[in-house]
Every structure is written in C-alpha cells, then in structure tokens.
XYZ file of C-alpha atoms in Angstrom:
433
model
C 98.173 72.445 108.080
C 95.833 72.592 110.214
C 92.769 74.768 110.330
C 92.251 77.031 112.761
C 88.701 79.186 113.906
C 88.706 81.638 117.067
C 86.819 84.080 118.582
C 89.070 87.341 119.717
C 87.020 90.337 122.620
C 86.581 93.360 120.444
C 87.822 95.868 122.422
C 84.052 97.918 122.619
C 81.986 94.855 123.459
C 82.809 91.026 124.921
C 83.241 89.471 121.753
C 84.849 90.060 118.339
C 85.033 86.961 116.550
C 87.836 86.532 113.343
C 88.638 83.549 111.610
C 92.236 82.650 109.981
C 92.674 79.587 108.295
C 95.615 77.705 106.904
C 95.488 76.211 103.698
C 96.148 72.328 103.516
C 94.044 69.981 105.804
C 90.713 70.516 106.998
C 90.853 69.206 110.081
C 89.517 72.349 112.469
C 89.795 73.127 115.792
C 87.996 76.398 118.108
C 88.383 78.192 120.950
C 87.061 81.397 121.826
C 88.886 83.784 124.221
C 86.520 86.254 125.538
C 88.136 89.487 126.942
C 86.674 92.557 128.589
C 89.800 94.724 128.339
C 93.273 94.166 125.560
C 95.496 94.260 129.282
C 93.960 90.653 129.394
C 95.137 89.549 126.211
C 98.448 87.861 126.897
C 101.482 86.501 124.901
C 104.664 86.495 123.197
C 105.553 87.066 120.078
C 108.369 87.032 117.573
C 107.928 89.631 114.697
C 110.703 89.810 112.113
C 110.828 93.051 110.968
C 112.850 93.407 107.337
C 112.923 97.248 107.229
C 115.720 99.066 106.984
C 117.337 98.416 110.811
C 118.789 101.309 110.677
C 116.725 104.396 109.109
C 113.689 102.515 109.593
C 113.760 100.140 112.352
C 113.551 103.094 114.948
C 110.355 104.281 114.050
C 108.976 100.158 113.760
C 110.025 99.592 116.920
C 108.743 103.134 118.338
C 105.207 101.566 117.744
C 105.842 98.458 119.598
C 106.071 100.850 122.140
C 102.615 102.256 121.383
C 101.018 98.995 121.018
C 102.418 98.118 124.261
C 100.805 101.112 125.968
C 97.723 99.620 125.165
C 98.397 96.018 125.306
C 101.040 95.631 128.104
C 100.988 92.169 128.373
C 101.742 91.359 125.103
C 105.560 91.218 124.265
C 107.064 91.435 120.992
C 110.180 90.103 120.432
C 111.632 92.437 117.807
C 113.864 91.118 115.215
C 115.365 93.161 112.773
C 116.073 90.413 109.826
C 118.267 91.618 106.703
C 115.993 92.436 103.317
C 118.151 89.843 101.627
C 118.615 86.680 103.886
C 114.386 87.013 105.190
C 113.037 85.298 102.110
C 115.049 81.723 102.301
C 115.304 82.276 105.905
C 111.727 82.174 105.986
C 110.774 79.221 104.271
C 113.271 76.950 105.677
C 111.822 77.702 109.004
C 108.590 77.305 107.837
C 109.304 74.529 105.822
C 111.122 72.773 109.093
C 107.767 74.322 111.666
C 110.031 75.675 114.249
C 112.060 78.842 114.295
C 109.318 81.013 112.306
C 108.658 84.334 113.532
C 104.593 84.859 114.486
C 104.339 87.638 112.052
C 106.632 88.699 109.460
C 106.681 91.620 106.899
C 106.743 89.997 103.457
C 108.485 91.431 100.056
C 104.625 91.470 98.039
C 106.346 88.825 95.856
C 106.531 86.497 98.866
C 103.592 86.113 99.863
C 101.793 84.192 96.728
C 105.130 81.556 97.027
C 104.617 81.316 100.977
C 100.511 80.766 100.586
C 101.330 78.200 97.735
C 103.542 76.380 100.535
C 101.372 76.328 103.042
C 103.325 78.507 105.438
C 100.107 81.577 105.865
C 97.291 81.561 107.643
C 94.347 82.803 105.008
C 92.535 85.933 106.931
C 89.375 85.562 105.670
C 86.993 86.322 107.761
C 89.423 87.498 110.383
C 88.884 91.543 111.762
C 91.803 92.118 109.760
C 89.920 92.026 106.755
C 86.671 93.872 108.050
C 87.621 96.994 106.620
C 89.888 95.369 103.516
C 88.048 98.149 101.446
C 89.623 100.505 102.510
C 92.600 99.517 101.199
C 93.872 100.435 98.074
C 93.291 97.548 95.138
C 96.586 97.677 93.762
C 98.938 96.528 96.772
C 95.933 94.914 98.330
C 95.994 92.699 95.464
C 99.684 91.187 95.706
C 97.946 89.632 99.059
C 95.898 86.941 97.324
C 96.388 83.628 95.859
C 93.784 80.821 94.848
C 90.878 82.877 95.587
C 92.189 83.646 99.414
C 93.596 86.751 101.404
C 96.811 85.738 103.377
C 98.119 89.281 104.390
C 97.739 92.820 104.210
C 99.183 95.736 102.411
C 101.766 97.565 104.930
C 103.550 100.014 102.606
C 103.350 100.396 98.993
C 106.446 101.803 96.904
C 107.605 102.352 93.008
C 110.410 103.951 91.950
C 110.236 107.379 90.884
C 112.962 110.603 89.132
C 114.624 111.602 92.474
C 116.921 114.574 92.259
C 118.774 117.148 93.682
C 116.780 120.765 92.873
C 119.889 122.768 93.772
C 121.798 121.130 90.834
C 119.289 121.327 88.419
C 118.512 124.515 88.806
C 122.048 125.965 88.675
C 122.222 123.460 85.258
C 118.947 125.884 84.193
C 117.244 122.773 82.966
C 113.991 121.412 83.167
C 112.871 118.226 85.299
C 113.073 115.349 82.167
C 109.579 112.998 81.391
C 111.252 110.793 79.025
C 115.017 109.020 78.626
C 115.868 110.550 76.260
C 115.630 114.115 77.590
C 117.156 112.669 81.099
C 120.190 112.042 78.754
C 120.094 115.415 77.573
C 119.507 116.827 81.155
C 122.611 114.950 82.978
C 124.906 115.910 80.379
C 124.093 119.728 80.894
C 124.452 119.477 84.748
C 128.033 117.522 84.047
C 129.042 120.438 81.645
C 127.301 123.648 83.694
C 128.229 122.369 87.760
C 130.316 119.913 86.973
C 128.871 117.115 88.797
C 127.716 113.622 87.199
C 124.368 114.057 85.693
C 123.000 110.410 86.611
C 123.479 107.312 88.523
C 122.136 104.144 87.051
C 121.839 101.624 89.149
C 122.550 97.939 87.842
C 119.876 95.665 89.676
C 117.101 93.710 88.286
C 114.111 95.987 89.869
C 115.575 99.289 88.772
C 115.972 97.495 84.627
C 112.002 96.875 85.152
C 111.215 100.987 84.338
C 113.538 100.746 80.984
C 111.760 97.569 80.132
C 107.976 99.019 80.728
C 108.889 101.751 78.890
C 109.331 100.319 75.776
C 106.263 97.823 76.315
C 107.818 94.818 77.786
C 107.530 92.672 80.441
C 108.922 89.578 82.507
C 105.689 87.015 81.747
C 102.742 86.595 80.359
C 100.981 85.215 83.103
C 97.717 84.986 80.916
C 98.818 83.373 77.813
C 101.413 81.248 80.160
C 104.305 82.541 78.673
C 107.879 83.592 79.351
C 108.191 86.940 77.592
C 111.639 88.712 79.432
C 113.543 88.106 76.273
C 111.273 90.075 74.023
C 112.508 92.485 71.309
C 110.877 95.357 73.659
C 112.884 94.421 76.685
C 116.032 94.369 74.563
C 115.242 97.886 73.083
C 114.929 99.325 77.157
C 117.881 97.684 78.615
C 120.173 99.180 75.352
C 118.310 102.482 76.519
C 120.066 101.933 79.933
C 123.157 101.341 78.499
C 123.749 104.273 76.209
C 122.899 106.335 79.321
C 126.266 104.838 80.477
C 128.191 104.668 77.440
C 127.084 108.313 76.245
C 128.783 109.436 79.948
C 125.354 111.121 81.067
C 125.531 107.976 83.792
C 128.177 107.475 86.432
C 129.544 104.150 85.574
C 127.730 101.891 87.937
C 129.643 100.064 90.880
C 130.716 96.288 90.400
C 130.755 95.820 94.167
C 127.951 97.947 95.656
C 125.838 99.252 92.886
C 123.188 100.288 95.319
C 125.427 101.796 98.096
C 127.356 103.589 95.671
C 124.403 105.468 94.107
C 123.052 106.265 97.140
C 126.388 107.765 98.522
C 126.446 110.024 95.623
C 123.589 111.354 95.663
C 123.352 111.959 99.707
C 127.093 114.036 98.882
C 125.328 115.971 96.162
C 128.001 114.381 93.561
C 125.076 113.131 91.078
C 121.930 115.209 90.073
C 119.836 112.491 89.205
C 118.831 108.760 90.619
C 115.723 106.387 90.359
C 114.649 105.041 93.388
C 111.559 104.710 95.805
C 110.314 106.299 99.392
C 111.996 104.195 101.589
C 115.009 106.361 100.900
C 113.367 109.740 101.378
C 114.140 109.410 105.553
C 118.558 108.412 104.456
C 118.137 111.714 102.318
C 116.710 113.966 104.551
C 119.586 113.559 107.441
C 121.900 113.141 105.307
C 124.250 116.414 106.177
C 125.519 117.620 103.108
C 121.582 116.990 100.980
C 120.146 120.486 102.050
C 117.317 118.331 103.440
C 114.188 117.278 102.386
C 113.745 121.000 100.872
C 116.290 120.078 98.512
C 114.505 116.289 97.140
C 112.931 116.671 94.065
C 110.927 113.709 92.771
C 109.021 113.204 89.732
C 107.732 109.511 87.126
C 110.022 107.811 85.904
C 111.122 108.787 82.492
C 109.137 107.344 79.426
C 110.763 105.185 77.082
C 108.769 105.108 73.701
C 106.171 103.022 74.469
C 104.748 104.592 78.091
C 106.411 105.471 81.292
C 106.359 102.285 83.668
C 107.662 101.709 87.052
C 106.835 98.145 89.204
C 104.534 98.656 92.129
C 106.525 97.644 95.140
C 106.442 97.392 98.962
C 105.601 94.936 101.776
C 102.568 92.565 103.798
C 102.045 91.355 106.897
C 101.463 88.207 107.250
C 100.804 85.527 109.823
C 102.968 82.001 109.906
C 100.496 79.251 109.708
C 102.150 77.412 112.663
C 101.002 80.559 115.243
C 100.120 77.997 118.746
C 96.053 78.512 118.458
C 96.203 80.618 121.989
C 98.910 83.182 120.718
C 96.742 83.856 116.967
C 94.183 86.232 119.058
C 97.731 88.188 119.703
C 98.785 88.436 116.792
C 95.863 89.826 114.711
C 95.545 92.395 117.602
C 98.898 93.351 116.798
C 98.964 93.559 113.283
C 95.756 95.554 113.505
C 97.759 97.704 115.211
C 100.395 98.341 112.989
C 98.843 98.812 109.691
C 96.018 101.067 111.630
C 95.777 104.303 109.654
C 96.832 106.240 112.598
C 99.681 103.865 112.248
C 100.164 104.259 108.145
C 100.141 107.854 109.190
C 103.202 108.139 111.630
C 105.306 105.981 109.284
C 104.571 108.706 106.465
C 105.424 111.606 108.370
C 108.367 109.849 110.212
C 109.907 107.743 107.294
C 108.080 109.322 104.219
C 106.821 106.212 103.478
C 102.987 105.672 101.148
C 100.119 104.370 103.329
C 97.979 101.573 101.492
C 94.605 102.789 103.255
C 92.907 105.327 101.738
C 91.564 106.621 105.262
C 95.458 107.453 106.309
C 95.548 110.014 103.404
C 92.906 111.819 105.213
C 95.333 112.226 108.108
C 96.052 115.944 108.289
C 99.846 115.221 108.483
C 99.890 112.465 105.668
C 97.949 115.940 103.670
C 100.666 118.405 104.707
C 103.458 115.348 103.794
C 104.915 116.869 100.194
C 106.928 113.963 99.744
C 103.818 111.840 100.402
C 101.924 113.995 98.196
C 104.522 113.507 95.207
C 104.988 109.724 95.456
C 101.184 108.951 95.736
C 100.381 109.834 91.767
C 103.706 107.513 90.658
C 102.267 104.815 93.087
C 99.023 104.710 91.588
C 100.299 104.233 88.001
C 102.866 101.700 89.025
C 103.011 98.609 86.524
C 101.504 95.655 88.500
C 104.069 92.460 88.826
C 102.886 89.224 88.154
C 100.957 87.335 91.826
C 102.292 84.342 90.872
C 103.902 82.133 93.834
C 107.127 82.022 91.380
C 107.346 86.444 91.423
C 109.792 86.462 94.271
C 111.949 84.449 92.138
C 112.117 86.158 88.820
C 114.897 89.338 90.483
C 117.847 86.705 91.214
C 118.444 85.831 87.303
C 117.108 89.378 86.605
C 120.451 90.845 89.059
C 122.946 88.941 87.424
C 121.064 90.190 83.995
C 121.987 93.452 85.136
C 125.426 92.824 86.304
C 126.200 91.668 82.610
C 124.638 94.033 80.749
C 124.775 97.767 82.503
C 128.779 96.920 84.437
C 130.559 94.307 82.183
C 128.720 95.613 78.766
C 127.162 92.587 77.593
C 125.102 91.947 74.656
C 121.532 93.097 76.226
C 119.757 89.927 74.293
C 122.366 87.259 74.700
C 122.266 87.997 78.920
C 118.081 88.093 77.969
C 117.768 84.715 76.604
C 119.851 83.453 79.369
C 117.567 85.130 82.159
C 114.504 83.481 79.847
C 116.430 79.789 79.561
C 116.636 80.146 83.784
C 113.179 81.173 84.105
C 112.270 78.159 81.964
C 114.492 75.338 83.426
C 114.268 76.084 86.896
C 111.512 79.232 87.699
C 108.003 78.949 85.962
C 108.999 75.507 83.629
C 105.471 75.199 82.599
C 105.479 78.549 80.475
C 106.008 79.073 77.278
C 109.502 80.489 75.590
C 109.509 83.062 72.814
C-alpha cells in the first residue's frame, strides 16, 4: 500500500493540513489542494452505509443532503449494504483493489482486522483526529491497531434490558436487577397479564451478558489464551437455558430469532427483551407499542459475578485505495458526518448514542430520555478484544447459541466446539484450556 500526505484547505484559512497514511510500503507522495471555500472541493465518493436501510438509512441520507448544502460539488454515491454481507464484501473488494467504497461504516470489530490487512488509511495526523480528546475513550479504542488510528467512532452502544412499562406496571413488579429476578418477574407477567414475560434471543452477541455475568470472556488477549469454554461461560449459558426451560422466556425461533423477538415486543406480546439503542426508532414507530413513553430501559441483569454487556457500535473508515485526488473530500465528508451536530441529529432522530463528549452538551441530547437512559449502560459496558481476529469470533458463537438455546444441546460441549474452532481457524497461536 502507498503512503500519502496531503494538505486540505480549511474553511477558515487557506491551508489546513491533514495526513492520511496507508500501512505497508514506505513510498510517499504529496499534493496540496488550496481551497478558499467548500464549494471549490470537487469529487465523487462512494459510501457504504451498513445501518438498517428502513429504520436508520433515511436519517443518514438526510445528513448527506445537509452536507451538500455546504459542499455542493462533492457527490456522494450512497449505497445501503446489508450489515451481514458488508464485512466479507469489503474484504473481497479491497483485496482485489477494485469495487471497494471510499468510505465505510464499519462494525467496531472489523477495524483492527481491516487495518492489519492494509485496507485502511491511518488517520494519524489528520484533521479527523485534531479533536480526538472529544471522543469517549472506549469507542475510540476500537479504532486503534499497532499504534495507529484507522477510524473515528460514529456511534457507540451496548445491550440493555428493554421492557414494556405498561405490562410491568400491570404485573405489579419491580424492574429486575439480576437474572434470577428477571426469571421471577417474567413469570409474574405471564401469570398476571397473560402476556409472555421474556424473549431470549439465540445469538452469540446476545449470549455475552450471560457469560460476562458469571465472569467469563471469549479470549484472554494478555495471556494469549482461549477461554470461551470456561466454567464461567458454561454457567452463564445454563442461566439462559433455564430461563427458556422454565417458561420464563419464550422458546426462540429457529428461523428468525431476532426478528421474532422484535415483532413480539413491538406488538406487546412479550414484556422483556435484551437489545440496543439501534431499535428505539423501530419501537417508537410501532403502531401497537404505545410510543417511546412506554419503553423502559435498564442495565442488563447481573449474574453471580457482575452485570456486563458488550461494547458495540460502528466507526467511519477510509479505504486505503482512495485516489489521492479524492482523499480531501473523503476527510471532509467524514468530518461532517461525525461532527457533534450530526451526532446530536442522529441521537434525536434515532436514539443513537453519540461518541463525542461535546454532543452530550447539545440541548436536544440532554433532553433525550432514551439517550440519557442508555448513556450509563454504554459507559459500564465490557470492552471486547480489539485484535484483528475479533470480528471472526461471532460466527462460531452464533452456531453455539442455536445449539444451546434452541436445540437444547449441552453448553460445555458446544463451547468446547467453539474453542476448537477458534484454535483451528481464528487464533491458532493462542493456548486452550
């Protein structure tokens, strides 16, 4: 990969320098573009947006329209790419050095992987990191690899306990703080209202609060050890299994566990679910739910060790193959997308959690009850391992969740299979239990 250094004119001065460095070869070239105003910046950029096309996409397209009011000559080719396809699709295009987007909305775990492969520009020294201290430390950390920074955090999130306030009130129960309390509360809802109390989603990411709750984790990066099949994780999964076996939770759907969970919750057919802020707009617009005023948000319940949910979110990254003449426009676009004002706009529109400290000072964000409820949830979230292989952990975990929570297979046996998969295909240099 080549290394490129450039200058870009500032809005308030003739020259505002920034540097975009790609990992790999030490060749370098530089050009300097001086622009007195944004209208002189001209380029055509492709952006892959991996947000939900129906629920979130329109808000991002509105941001593009706002961007073009200031930058009329920067055309953005907006492409909504399904999240489940984007990781491999980007890797394939970047490896072929053709067809990759100039800008990508990447899941946090993808950034170290893409950076290790040489597919992203390092943003060190660029305008995008001039105010790095304004970003929350935890989401910013997911953009670091091998001492360099390859993205900026667009949104942070974590899982929380979402509940139907009306059903909880009818059942006369308190919001549960432990999994044991949730079991009792869900059974009470069923008994007193006739509505199912809980839906446990059978997916690897959603199994993490159960595993973290008993003190478990996937790998020990410091000790370079695979710990996914630990006794703590077995205990955590057995807690989830018991919620289903006892009838406290609906048995997850074998065909579309997540979609079924959301349909039941929006139609007021289940009182409790575990999910994140990305679904708030979807819930708010559901005709039968009763509006966002009926949505309760609380930290995920605790296990015997702690309450813990994974840090999630997405980052903006720039492909290392962006032509030199387009890089200035790419930086300007990402800077606009990730300004405190844009983050506040998304918080108001979608209930998404900003990653900028200054965005939380915006009046609309301060007044947003959903953001206020999720902020402490995200601040207490458990960091995931920010290693290149981190994005490959969840395929095997999803298979495990299906086996354990739907097919009722033994948790230890399924976790052992995950550990073997990690050792063989994901982190072969790590030791096993």
